[in-house]
């Protein structure tokens, strides 16, 4: 079940980035000359926020699965029983 959450977070985190690219390609935001519509600006902010939340969740899932080199906690030495 947990790998499914990782895959869904990655896939759903990339979809808003495609939306941001579409906003730039459609001309709602242009870099040369710099101009933007209010709709383009706010939609870009919303899509980037959604993407950041989902990709942060994917990062945490990968870290918990040990895919990013999370250090395992050191085991405490065994104590002698008297």
PDB file of C-alpha atoms in Angstrom:
ATOM      1  CA  UNK A   1       0.000   0.000   0.000  1.00  0.00           C
ATOM      2  CA  UNK A   2       2.776   2.475   0.857  1.00  0.00           C
ATOM      3  CA  UNK A   3       4.587   2.218  -2.519  1.00  0.00           C
ATOM      4  CA  UNK A   4       1.253   3.133  -4.133  1.00  0.00           C
ATOM      5  CA  UNK A   5       1.182   6.368  -2.126  1.00  0.00           C
ATOM      6  CA  UNK A   6       4.706   7.158  -3.337  1.00  0.00           C
ATOM      7  CA  UNK A   7       3.799   6.575  -6.989  1.00  0.00           C
ATOM      8  CA  UNK A   8       0.571   8.570  -6.718  1.00  0.00           C
ATOM      9  CA  UNK A   9       2.359  11.465  -5.034  1.00  0.00           C
ATOM     10  CA  UNK A  10       4.979  11.557  -7.790  1.00  0.00           C
ATOM     11  CA  UNK A  11       2.460  11.351 -10.627  1.00  0.00           C
ATOM     12  CA  UNK A  12       0.027  13.834  -9.116  1.00  0.00           C
ATOM     13  CA  UNK A  13       2.917  16.166  -8.237  1.00  0.00           C
ATOM     14  CA  UNK A  14       4.021  16.337 -11.886  1.00  0.00           C
ATOM     15  CA  UNK A  15       0.583  17.103 -13.361  1.00  0.00           C
ATOM     16  CA  UNK A  16       0.417  20.680 -11.953  1.00  0.00           C
ATOM     17  CA  UNK A  17       3.878  21.358 -13.422  1.00  0.00           C
ATOM     18  CA  UNK A  18       2.470  20.490 -16.840  1.00  0.00           C
ATOM     19  CA  UNK A  19      -0.258  23.051 -16.139  1.00  0.00           C
ATOM     20  CA  UNK A  20       2.363  25.698 -15.360  1.00  0.00           C
ATOM     21  CA  UNK A  21       4.108  24.922 -18.650  1.00  0.00           C
ATOM     22  CA  UNK A  22       0.767  25.260 -20.456  1.00  0.00           C
ATOM     23  CA  UNK A  23       0.210  28.679 -18.865  1.00  0.00           C
ATOM     24  CA  UNK A  24       3.573  29.854 -20.221  1.00  0.00           C
ATOM     25  CA  UNK A  25       2.953  28.322 -23.647  1.00  0.00           C
ATOM     26  CA  UNK A  26      -0.538  29.822 -23.923  1.00  0.00           C
ATOM     27  CA  UNK A  27       0.827  33.317 -23.307  1.00  0.00           C
ATOM     28  CA  UNK A  28      -0.886  34.044 -19.982  1.00  0.00           C
ATOM     29  CA  UNK A  29       2.626  34.753 -18.661  1.00  0.00           C
ATOM     30  CA  UNK A  30       5.406  35.873 -20.986  1.00  0.00           C
ATOM     31  CA  UNK A  31       9.040  36.503 -20.187  1.00  0.00           C
ATOM     32  CA  UNK A  32       9.930  38.648 -23.185  1.00  0.00           C
ATOM     33  CA  UNK A  33       8.450  41.249 -22.903  1.00  0.00           C
ATOM     34  CA  UNK A  34       7.556  40.622 -19.268  1.00  0.00           C
ATOM     35  CA  UNK A  35       3.813  40.544 -18.863  1.00  0.00           C
ATOM     36  CA  UNK A  36       1.222  38.448 -17.096  1.00  0.00           C
ATOM     37  CA  UNK A  37      -2.472  38.255 -16.482  1.00  0.00           C
ATOM     38  CA  UNK A  38      -3.856  38.035 -12.968  1.00  0.00           C
ATOM     39  CA  UNK A  39      -5.412  34.680 -13.862  1.00  0.00           C
ATOM     40  CA  UNK A  40      -2.060  33.384 -15.047  1.00  0.00           C
ATOM     41  CA  UNK A  41      -0.235  34.538 -11.937  1.00  0.00           C
ATOM     42  CA  UNK A  42      -2.690  33.108  -9.440  1.00  0.00           C
ATOM     43  CA  UNK A  43      -3.152  29.841 -11.319  1.00  0.00           C
ATOM     44  CA  UNK A  44       0.626  29.427 -11.427  1.00  0.00           C
ATOM     45  CA  UNK A  45       0.884  30.046  -7.679  1.00  0.00           C
ATOM     46  CA  UNK A  46      -1.893  27.563  -6.939  1.00  0.00           C
ATOM     47  CA  UNK A  47      -0.451  24.869  -9.207  1.00  0.00           C
ATOM     48  CA  UNK A  48       3.048  25.298  -7.790  1.00  0.00           C
ATOM     49  CA  UNK A  49       1.694  25.041  -4.233  1.00  0.00           C
ATOM     50  CA  UNK A  50      -0.225  21.837  -4.983  1.00  0.00           C
ATOM     51  CA  UNK A  51       2.802  20.375  -6.723  1.00  0.00           C
ATOM     52  CA  UNK A  52       5.107  21.300  -3.845  1.00  0.00           C
ATOM     53  CA  UNK A  53       2.824  19.621  -1.289  1.00  0.00           C
ATOM     54  CA  UNK A  54       2.587  16.406  -3.285  1.00  0.00           C
ATOM     55  CA  UNK A  55       6.298  16.273  -4.102  1.00  0.00           C
ATOM     56  CA  UNK A  56       7.167  16.950  -0.463  1.00  0.00           C
ATOM     57  CA  UNK A  57       4.981  14.000   0.489  1.00  0.00           C
ATOM     58  CA  UNK A  58       6.804  11.878  -2.120  1.00  0.00           C
ATOM     59  CA  UNK A  59      10.147  12.992  -0.667  1.00  0.00           C
ATOM     60  CA  UNK A  60       9.074  11.935   2.825  1.00  0.00           C
ATOM     61  CA  UNK A  61       7.834   8.576   1.516  1.00  0.00           C
ATOM     62  CA  UNK A  62      11.129   7.934  -0.298  1.00  0.00           C
ATOM     63  CA  UNK A  63      13.073   8.899   2.812  1.00  0.00           C
ATOM     64  CA  UNK A  64      10.965   6.563   4.975  1.00  0.00           C
ATOM     65  CA  UNK A  65      11.483   3.700   2.509  1.00  0.00           C
ATOM     66  CA  UNK A  66      15.253   4.246   2.633  1.00  0.00           C
ATOM     67  CA  UNK A  67      15.534   5.313  -1.013  1.00  0.00           C
ATOM     68  CA  UNK A  68      17.325   8.576  -0.189  1.00  0.00           C
ATOM     69  CA  UNK A  69      19.991   7.287   2.158  1.00  0.00           C
ATOM     70  CA  UNK A  70      18.324   7.972   5.472  1.00  0.00           C
ATOM     71  CA  UNK A  71      20.672   6.854   8.202  1.00  0.00           C
ATOM     72  CA  UNK A  72      19.350   4.030  10.307  1.00  0.00           C
ATOM     73  CA  UNK A  73      19.283   4.816  14.032  1.00  0.00           C
ATOM     74  CA  UNK A  74      22.167   3.269  15.942  1.00  0.00           C
ATOM     75  CA  UNK A  75      21.161   0.401  18.167  1.00  0.00           C
ATOM     76  CA  UNK A  76      21.823   0.844  21.850  1.00  0.00           C
ATOM     77  CA  UNK A  77      24.308  -1.631  23.336  1.00  0.00           C
ATOM     78  CA  UNK A  78      22.744  -4.497  25.230  1.00  0.00           C
ATOM     79  CA  UNK A  79      22.931  -4.236  29.010  1.00  0.00           C
ATOM     80  CA  UNK A  80      23.755  -7.157  31.273  1.00  0.00           C
ATOM     81  CA  UNK A  81      20.927  -8.549  33.321  1.00  0.00           C
ATOM     82  CA  UNK A  82      21.864  -9.117  36.954  1.00  0.00           C
TER      83      UNK A  82
END
